[in-house]
mmCIF file of C-alpha atoms and ligand atoms in Angstrom:
data_model
loop_
_atom_site.group_PDB
_atom_site.id
_atom_site.type_symbol
_atom_site.label_atom_id
_atom_site.label_comp_id
_atom_site.label_asym_id
_atom_site.label_seq_id
_atom_site.Cartn_x
_atom_site.Cartn_y
_atom_site.Cartn_z
ATOM 1 C CA MET D 286 -9.810 7.930 -5.222
ATOM 2 C CA LYS D 287 -6.435 8.740 -3.707
ATOM 3 C CA LYS D 288 -4.161 11.148 -5.597
ATOM 4 C CA ILE D 289 -0.835 9.507 -6.486
ATOM 5 C CA TYR D 290 2.393 11.520 -6.925
ATOM 6 C CA LEU D 291 5.119 10.162 -9.156
ATOM 7 C CA ILE D 292 8.129 12.358 -8.721
ATOM 8 C CA ALA D 293 11.119 11.906 -10.938
ATOM 9 C CA ASN D 294 14.395 13.102 -9.328
ATOM 10 C CA TRP D 295 16.833 13.412 -12.210
ATOM 11 C CA LYS D 296 19.594 14.590 -9.814
ATOM 12 C CA MET D 297 22.675 15.818 -11.797
ATOM 13 C CA GLN D 298 22.460 12.887 -14.175
ATOM 14 C CA LEU D 299 21.000 14.245 -17.454
ATOM 15 C CA ASN D 300 22.409 16.816 -19.912
ATOM 16 C CA LYS D 301 20.170 19.302 -21.672
ATOM 17 C CA SER D 302 19.308 17.198 -24.680
ATOM 18 C CA ASP D 303 18.616 14.100 -22.620
ATOM 19 C CA SER D 304 16.449 16.071 -20.207
ATOM 20 C CA VAL D 305 14.394 17.609 -23.073
ATOM 21 C CA ARG D 306 14.097 14.306 -24.904
ATOM 22 C CA LEU D 307 12.884 12.530 -21.848
ATOM 23 C CA ALA D 308 10.293 15.225 -21.043
ATOM 24 C CA VAL D 309 9.022 14.992 -24.575
ATOM 25 C CA GLU D 310 8.746 11.225 -24.366
ATOM 26 C CA VAL D 311 6.892 11.346 -21.048
ATOM 27 C CA CYS D 312 4.544 13.873 -22.558
ATOM 28 C CA LYS D 313 3.931 11.821 -25.761
ATOM 29 C CA SER D 314 3.105 8.778 -23.624
ATOM 30 C CA ALA D 315 0.800 10.892 -21.521
ATOM 31 C CA SER D 316 -1.217 12.146 -24.468
ATOM 32 C CA ALA D 317 -1.206 8.671 -26.154
ATOM 33 C CA THR D 318 -2.532 6.852 -23.192
ATOM 34 C CA ASN D 319 -4.382 9.740 -21.580
ATOM 35 C CA SER D 320 -3.579 7.876 -18.449
ATOM 36 C CA PHE D 321 -1.958 10.386 -16.266
ATOM 37 C CA CYS D 322 -3.043 13.897 -15.673
ATOM 38 C CA ALA D 323 -4.907 15.387 -12.783
ATOM 39 C CA THR D 324 -8.197 14.944 -14.588
ATOM 40 C CA ALA D 325 -7.646 11.421 -15.871
ATOM 41 C CA ASP D 326 -9.066 8.330 -14.050
ATOM 42 C CA LYS D 327 -5.816 7.426 -12.349
ATOM 43 C CA ASN D 328 -5.616 10.781 -10.614
ATOM 44 C CA LEU D 329 -1.903 10.768 -11.025
ATOM 45 C CA GLU D 330 0.427 13.755 -10.737
ATOM 46 C CA VAL D 331 3.655 13.249 -12.523
ATOM 47 C CA VAL D 332 6.393 15.681 -11.477
ATOM 48 C CA LEU D 333 9.737 15.953 -13.335
ATOM 49 C CA CYS D 334 12.646 17.490 -11.367
ATOM 50 C CA PRO D 335 15.531 18.289 -13.765
ATOM 51 C CA SER D 336 18.669 20.175 -12.754
ATOM 52 C CA TYR D 337 18.168 23.981 -12.283
ATOM 53 C CA VAL D 338 19.878 24.753 -15.580
ATOM 54 C CA HIS D 339 17.402 22.677 -17.606
ATOM 55 C CA LEU D 340 14.235 23.721 -15.833
ATOM 56 C CA SER D 341 13.209 26.343 -18.506
ATOM 57 C CA ASN D 342 13.817 23.910 -21.397
ATOM 58 C CA VAL D 343 11.761 21.191 -19.630
ATOM 59 C CA ALA D 344 9.113 23.687 -18.737
ATOM 60 C CA ARG D 345 8.573 24.597 -22.375
ATOM 61 C CA LYS D 346 8.153 21.008 -23.414
ATOM 62 C CA ILE D 347 5.682 19.991 -20.792
ATOM 63 C CA LYS D 348 3.452 23.105 -21.015
ATOM 64 C CA ASN D 349 -0.182 22.236 -21.098
ATOM 65 C CA SER D 350 0.527 18.507 -20.814
ATOM 66 C CA GLY D 351 -0.631 18.147 -17.204
ATOM 67 C CA ILE D 352 2.851 17.090 -16.225
ATOM 68 C CA LYS D 353 4.318 19.284 -13.451
ATOM 69 C CA LEU D 354 7.819 20.701 -12.942
ATOM 70 C CA GLY D 355 9.875 20.399 -9.744
ATOM 71 C CA ALA D 356 13.258 21.620 -8.596
ATOM 72 C CA GLN D 357 15.768 19.611 -6.584
ATOM 73 C CA ASN D 358 16.540 22.357 -4.039
ATOM 74 C CA ALA D 359 15.888 26.042 -3.294
ATOM 75 C CA PHE D 360 17.623 28.534 -1.063
ATOM 76 C CA TYR D 361 16.201 29.812 2.231
ATOM 77 C CA HIS D 362 16.150 33.500 1.294
ATOM 78 C CA ASP D 363 14.226 35.042 -1.522
ATOM 79 C CA LYS D 364 16.643 37.703 -2.578
ATOM 80 C CA GLY D 365 20.059 38.988 -1.722
ATOM 81 C CA SER D 366 23.837 38.542 -2.054
ATOM 82 C CA TYR D 367 23.989 34.811 -2.025
ATOM 83 C CA THR D 368 26.318 33.859 -4.846
ATOM 84 C CA GLY D 369 25.271 30.678 -6.606
ATOM 85 C CA GLU D 370 21.949 30.186 -4.895
ATOM 86 C CA VAL D 371 18.495 30.079 -6.423
ATOM 87 C CA SER D 372 15.472 31.397 -4.589
ATOM 88 C CA PRO D 373 11.888 29.928 -4.557
ATOM 89 C CA SER D 374 10.480 33.057 -6.159
ATOM 90 C CA GLN D 375 12.937 32.625 -9.054
ATOM 91 C CA LEU D 376 11.872 29.013 -9.354
ATOM 92 C CA LYS D 377 8.281 30.127 -9.352
ATOM 93 C CA GLU D 378 9.017 32.349 -12.389
ATOM 94 C CA LEU D 379 10.189 29.218 -14.191
ATOM 95 C CA GLU D 380 6.748 27.549 -13.633
ATOM 96 C CA VAL D 381 8.124 25.223 -10.948
ATOM 97 C CA ASP D 382 5.367 23.855 -8.672
ATOM 98 C CA TYR D 383 7.342 21.483 -6.440
ATOM 99 C CA VAL D 384 10.719 21.632 -4.641
ATOM 100 C CA ILE D 385 12.623 18.613 -3.217
ATOM 101 C CA ILE D 386 14.006 19.680 0.105
ATOM 102 C CA GLY D 387 16.502 17.884 2.405
ATOM 103 C CA HIS D 388 17.395 14.982 0.083
ATOM 104 C CA SER D 389 19.815 12.639 1.853
ATOM 105 C CA GLU D 390 22.546 13.459 -0.810
ATOM 106 C CA ARG D 391 22.308 17.168 0.107
ATOM 107 C CA ARG D 392 22.355 16.313 3.836
ATOM 108 C CA GLU D 393 25.425 14.068 3.299
ATOM 109 C CA TYR D 394 27.484 15.909 0.697
ATOM 110 C CA LEU D 395 26.368 19.548 1.229
ATOM 111 C CA ASN D 396 25.956 19.499 5.003
ATOM 112 C CA GLU D 397 22.330 20.422 4.798
ATOM 113 C CA THR D 398 20.988 20.462 8.281
ATOM 114 C CA ASP D 399 17.503 20.070 9.756
ATOM 115 C CA GLU D 400 17.534 23.817 10.390
ATOM 116 C CA ASP D 401 18.247 24.448 6.709
ATOM 117 C CA VAL D 402 15.386 22.179 5.779
ATOM 118 C CA ASN D 403 13.031 24.073 8.122
ATOM 119 C CA ARG D 404 13.975 27.444 6.679
ATOM 120 C CA LYS D 405 13.626 26.124 3.087
ATOM 121 C CA VAL D 406 10.209 24.507 3.824
ATOM 122 C CA LYS D 407 8.980 27.937 5.206
ATOM 123 C CA ILE D 408 10.063 30.013 2.278
ATOM 124 C CA THR D 409 9.008 27.427 -0.246
ATOM 125 C CA LEU D 410 5.467 27.469 1.205
ATOM 126 C CA GLU D 411 5.436 31.231 1.287
ATOM 127 C CA ASN D 412 6.039 31.155 -2.492
ATOM 128 C CA ASN D 413 3.198 28.721 -3.021
ATOM 129 C CA LEU D 414 5.411 25.946 -4.008
ATOM 130 C CA VAL D 415 4.973 22.411 -2.637
ATOM 131 C CA PRO D 416 7.876 21.160 -0.564
ATOM 132 C CA ILE D 417 8.788 17.527 -0.878
ATOM 133 C CA ILE D 418 10.572 16.953 2.361
ATOM 134 C CA CYS D 419 12.876 13.944 2.319
ATOM 135 C CA VAL D 420 13.460 12.112 5.614
ATOM 136 C CA GLY D 421 14.944 8.677 6.270
ATOM 137 C CA GLU D 422 17.528 6.787 8.272
ATOM 138 C CA THR D 423 21.016 5.541 7.218
ATOM 139 C CA MET D 424 22.116 1.966 7.472
ATOM 140 C CA GLN D 425 24.046 2.756 10.660
ATOM 141 C CA GLU D 426 20.965 4.349 12.256
ATOM 142 C CA LYS D 427 18.922 1.336 11.237
ATOM 143 C CA GLN D 428 21.438 -1.075 12.705
ATOM 144 C CA ASP D 429 21.492 0.952 15.899
ATOM 145 C CA GLU D 430 17.677 0.700 15.985
ATOM 146 C CA LYS D 431 17.260 4.457 15.832
ATOM 147 C CA ALA D 432 15.359 4.733 12.605
ATOM 148 C CA ASP D 433 12.063 5.857 14.217
ATOM 149 C CA ILE D 434 13.854 8.463 16.379
ATOM 150 C CA VAL D 435 15.794 9.820 13.436
ATOM 151 C CA ILE D 436 12.715 10.194 11.242
ATOM 152 C CA ILE D 437 10.740 11.828 14.085
ATOM 153 C CA LYS D 438 13.536 14.311 14.715
ATOM 154 C CA GLN D 439 13.855 15.177 11.026
ATOM 155 C CA ILE D 440 10.047 15.794 10.736
ATOM 156 C CA ASN D 441 9.878 17.742 14.004
ATOM 157 C CA LYS D 442 12.620 20.033 12.936
ATOM 158 C CA ALA D 443 11.425 20.335 9.346
ATOM 159 C CA LEU D 444 7.940 21.366 10.421
ATOM 160 C CA GLN D 445 8.857 23.554 13.395
ATOM 161 C CA ASP D 446 6.613 26.707 13.386
ATOM 162 C CA ILE D 447 5.036 25.681 10.087
ATOM 163 C CA GLU D 448 1.329 26.335 9.594
ATOM 164 C CA LEU D 449 -0.489 25.269 6.487
ATOM 165 C CA LYS D 450 -2.842 27.740 4.931
ATOM 166 C CA ASP D 451 -5.754 26.816 2.772
ATOM 167 C CA ASN D 452 -3.885 26.815 -0.484
ATOM 168 C CA GLN D 453 -0.730 25.239 0.797
ATOM 169 C CA LYS D 454 0.356 21.600 0.512
ATOM 170 C CA LEU D 455 3.372 19.602 1.453
ATOM 171 C CA ILE D 456 4.699 16.138 0.644
ATOM 172 C CA ILE D 457 6.883 13.992 2.945
ATOM 173 C CA ALA D 458 9.133 11.574 1.130
ATOM 174 C CA TYR D 459 10.227 8.614 3.319
ATOM 175 C CA GLU D 460 13.519 7.513 1.823
ATOM 176 C CA PRO D 461 15.613 4.919 3.681
ATOM 177 C CA VAL D 462 19.027 6.225 2.758
ATOM 178 C CA TRP D 463 20.483 2.635 2.689
ATOM 179 C CA VAL D 464 18.406 1.590 -0.264
ATOM 180 C CA ILE D 465 18.699 4.695 -2.443
ATOM 181 C CA GLY D 466 20.410 3.807 -5.722
ATOM 182 C CA THR D 467 20.909 0.170 -4.726
ATOM 183 C CA GLY D 468 18.233 -1.258 -7.064
ATOM 184 C CA LYS D 469 16.762 -3.080 -3.948
ATOM 185 C CA ALA D 470 13.819 -1.334 -2.295
ATOM 186 C CA VAL D 471 12.831 -1.934 1.293
ATOM 187 C CA ASP D 472 10.217 -4.457 2.159
ATOM 188 C CA PRO D 473 6.963 -2.574 1.746
ATOM 189 C CA LYS D 474 6.042 -3.637 5.364
ATOM 190 C CA GLU D 475 9.048 -1.804 6.609
ATOM 191 C CA ALA D 476 8.130 1.317 4.646
ATOM 192 C CA GLU D 477 4.564 1.039 6.050
ATOM 193 C CA HIS D 478 5.946 1.053 9.588
ATOM 194 C CA ALA D 479 8.130 4.140 8.981
ATOM 195 C CA ILE D 480 5.189 5.928 7.322
ATOM 196 C CA GLU D 481 2.945 5.113 10.285
ATOM 197 C CA VAL D 482 5.507 6.631 12.525
ATOM 198 C CA ILE D 483 5.567 9.771 10.171
ATOM 199 C CA LYS D 484 1.754 9.925 10.274
ATOM 200 C CA TYR D 485 1.588 9.776 14.020
ATOM 201 C CA ASN D 486 4.295 12.367 14.304
ATOM 202 C CA LEU D 487 2.501 14.684 11.896
ATOM 203 C CA MET D 488 -0.418 14.627 14.383
ATOM 204 C CA GLU D 489 1.843 16.491 16.806
ATOM 205 C CA HIS D 490 1.940 19.338 14.299
ATOM 206 C CA PHE D 491 -1.315 19.415 12.575
ATOM 207 C CA SER D 492 -4.973 18.446 12.947
ATOM 208 C CA GLU D 493 -6.193 15.336 11.248
ATOM 209 C CA GLU D 494 -8.206 17.419 8.879
ATOM 210 C CA ILE D 495 -5.164 19.394 7.867
ATOM 211 C CA ILE D 496 -3.113 16.225 7.384
ATOM 212 C CA ASP D 497 -5.816 14.730 5.165
ATOM 213 C CA LYS D 498 -6.302 17.834 3.055
ATOM 214 C CA HIS D 499 -2.773 19.192 2.809
ATOM 215 C CA ILE D 500 -0.183 16.514 3.392
ATOM 216 C CA SER D 501 0.780 13.457 1.376
ATOM 217 C CA ILE D 502 3.358 10.880 2.138
ATOM 218 C CA VAL D 503 5.398 9.121 -0.648
ATOM 219 C CA TYR D 504 8.012 6.372 -0.568
ATOM 220 C CA GLY D 505 11.371 6.638 -2.248
ATOM 221 C CA GLY D 506 14.276 4.202 -2.722
ATOM 222 C CA SER D 507 14.915 1.974 -5.716
ATOM 223 C CA VAL D 508 11.263 2.193 -6.925
ATOM 224 C CA ASN D 509 10.769 0.625 -10.343
ATOM 225 C CA ALA D 510 7.970 -0.631 -12.650
ATOM 226 C CA ASP D 511 7.963 -4.000 -10.934
ATOM 227 C CA ASN D 512 7.692 -2.897 -7.345
ATOM 228 C CA ILE D 513 5.653 0.382 -7.608
ATOM 229 C CA ASN D 514 2.297 -1.253 -6.820
ATOM 230 C CA ASP D 515 3.712 -3.163 -3.821
ATOM 231 C CA PHE D 516 4.103 0.266 -2.268
ATOM 232 C CA LEU D 517 0.961 2.025 -3.632
ATOM 233 C CA LYS D 518 -1.272 -0.737 -2.386
ATOM 234 C CA ILE D 519 -0.408 0.406 1.149
ATOM 235 C CA ASP D 520 -3.042 2.876 2.126
ATOM 236 C CA LEU D 521 -0.737 5.463 3.727
ATOM 237 C CA ILE D 522 1.578 5.664 0.660
ATOM 238 C CA GLU D 523 0.403 8.251 -1.879
ATOM 239 C CA GLY D 524 3.191 8.004 -4.381
ATOM 240 C CA ALA D 525 6.906 7.579 -5.082
ATOM 241 C CA LEU D 526 9.986 9.576 -5.494
ATOM 242 C CA VAL D 527 12.046 7.885 -8.164
ATOM 243 C CA GLY D 528 15.696 8.343 -8.981
ATOM 244 C CA GLY D 529 17.489 5.825 -11.109
ATOM 245 C CA ALA D 530 14.389 4.438 -12.777
ATOM 246 C CA SER D 531 13.228 7.948 -13.800
ATOM 247 C CA LEU D 532 16.265 8.602 -15.971
ATOM 248 C CA SER D 533 15.149 6.926 -19.174
ATOM 249 C CA ALA D 534 11.775 6.596 -20.942
ATOM 250 C CA ASP D 535 12.097 2.883 -21.134
ATOM 251 C CA LYS D 536 12.220 2.593 -17.331
ATOM 252 C CA PHE D 537 10.067 5.518 -16.369
ATOM 253 C CA ILE D 538 7.086 5.254 -18.633
ATOM 254 C CA PRO D 539 6.446 1.555 -17.645
ATOM 255 C CA ILE D 540 6.225 2.705 -14.005
ATOM 256 C CA ILE D 541 3.451 5.191 -15.024
ATOM 257 C CA LYS D 542 1.676 2.547 -17.023
ATOM 258 C CA ASN D 543 1.888 -0.035 -14.312
ATOM 259 C CA ILE D 544 0.270 2.055 -11.691
ATOM 260 C CA LYS D 545 -3.027 0.443 -10.834
HETATM 261 P P1 PGA E 885 16.616 5.798 -6.422
HETATM 262 O O1 PGA E 885 16.728 7.322 -5.887
HETATM 263 O O2 PGA E 885 15.233 5.550 -6.990
HETATM 264 O O3 PGA E 885 17.720 5.696 -7.521
HETATM 265 O O4 PGA E 885 16.857 4.831 -5.268
HETATM 266 C C1 PGA E 885 15.695 7.791 -5.108
HETATM 267 C C2 PGA E 885 16.091 9.151 -4.610
HETATM 268 O O5 PGA E 885 17.343 9.395 -4.360
HETATM 269 O O6 PGA E 885 15.239 10.008 -4.459
#
């Protein structure tokens, strides 16, 4: 049975009490239905990614629930005079297991480059955290028919000089930038094509065995309870990165429950 990752990217949308309340509701639903923890029959890994400042509070609420904690970013040094930054080892101390890296919003608003992404992936792996590397084309790149090239370049750079050791894992999130936050996901066939491109490209970096054992690919962009299975039924898609529909229990829990 394939393992499915459902990653909630709360961005900068929730305050402390909303974050804690939502974490509690997700946990309650988990224990009520017993339908999503690593050991349950769905083999579903739910990852909540609150803002940095709410990580500890959410960590306390999800302890022993089977639900995992993720951060939305990490810096590419582990220690030093970098005012305002947060290192992977500091995140590890907060019981974080996953880190979103290179989200299109960070690339667009914070000038995050492919080089930054590569450095962050390296140090995240060194700290035994799982990087969730976001790649995807903009509307302009799609119209210029450059989507495949853009994705290949992002992957090549992100994975430059990366080797995966036995206990390390990484996730690639294909997120077409032009559907993020629009409420309208891409046609699953289009996502399948992009993910095939990603998979072929991964073979330039790793053996098939390493890819199978250590790398998962998820789709992100306007995923909701109605369309989640359209994506998950595609063999190559092993989960979803969810923004808007992860921000409230009444939208997020139905996604979890609908997963077939
Ligand atoms: P969305 O966001 O689900 O609101 O489209 C996804 C993301 O930005 O990761």
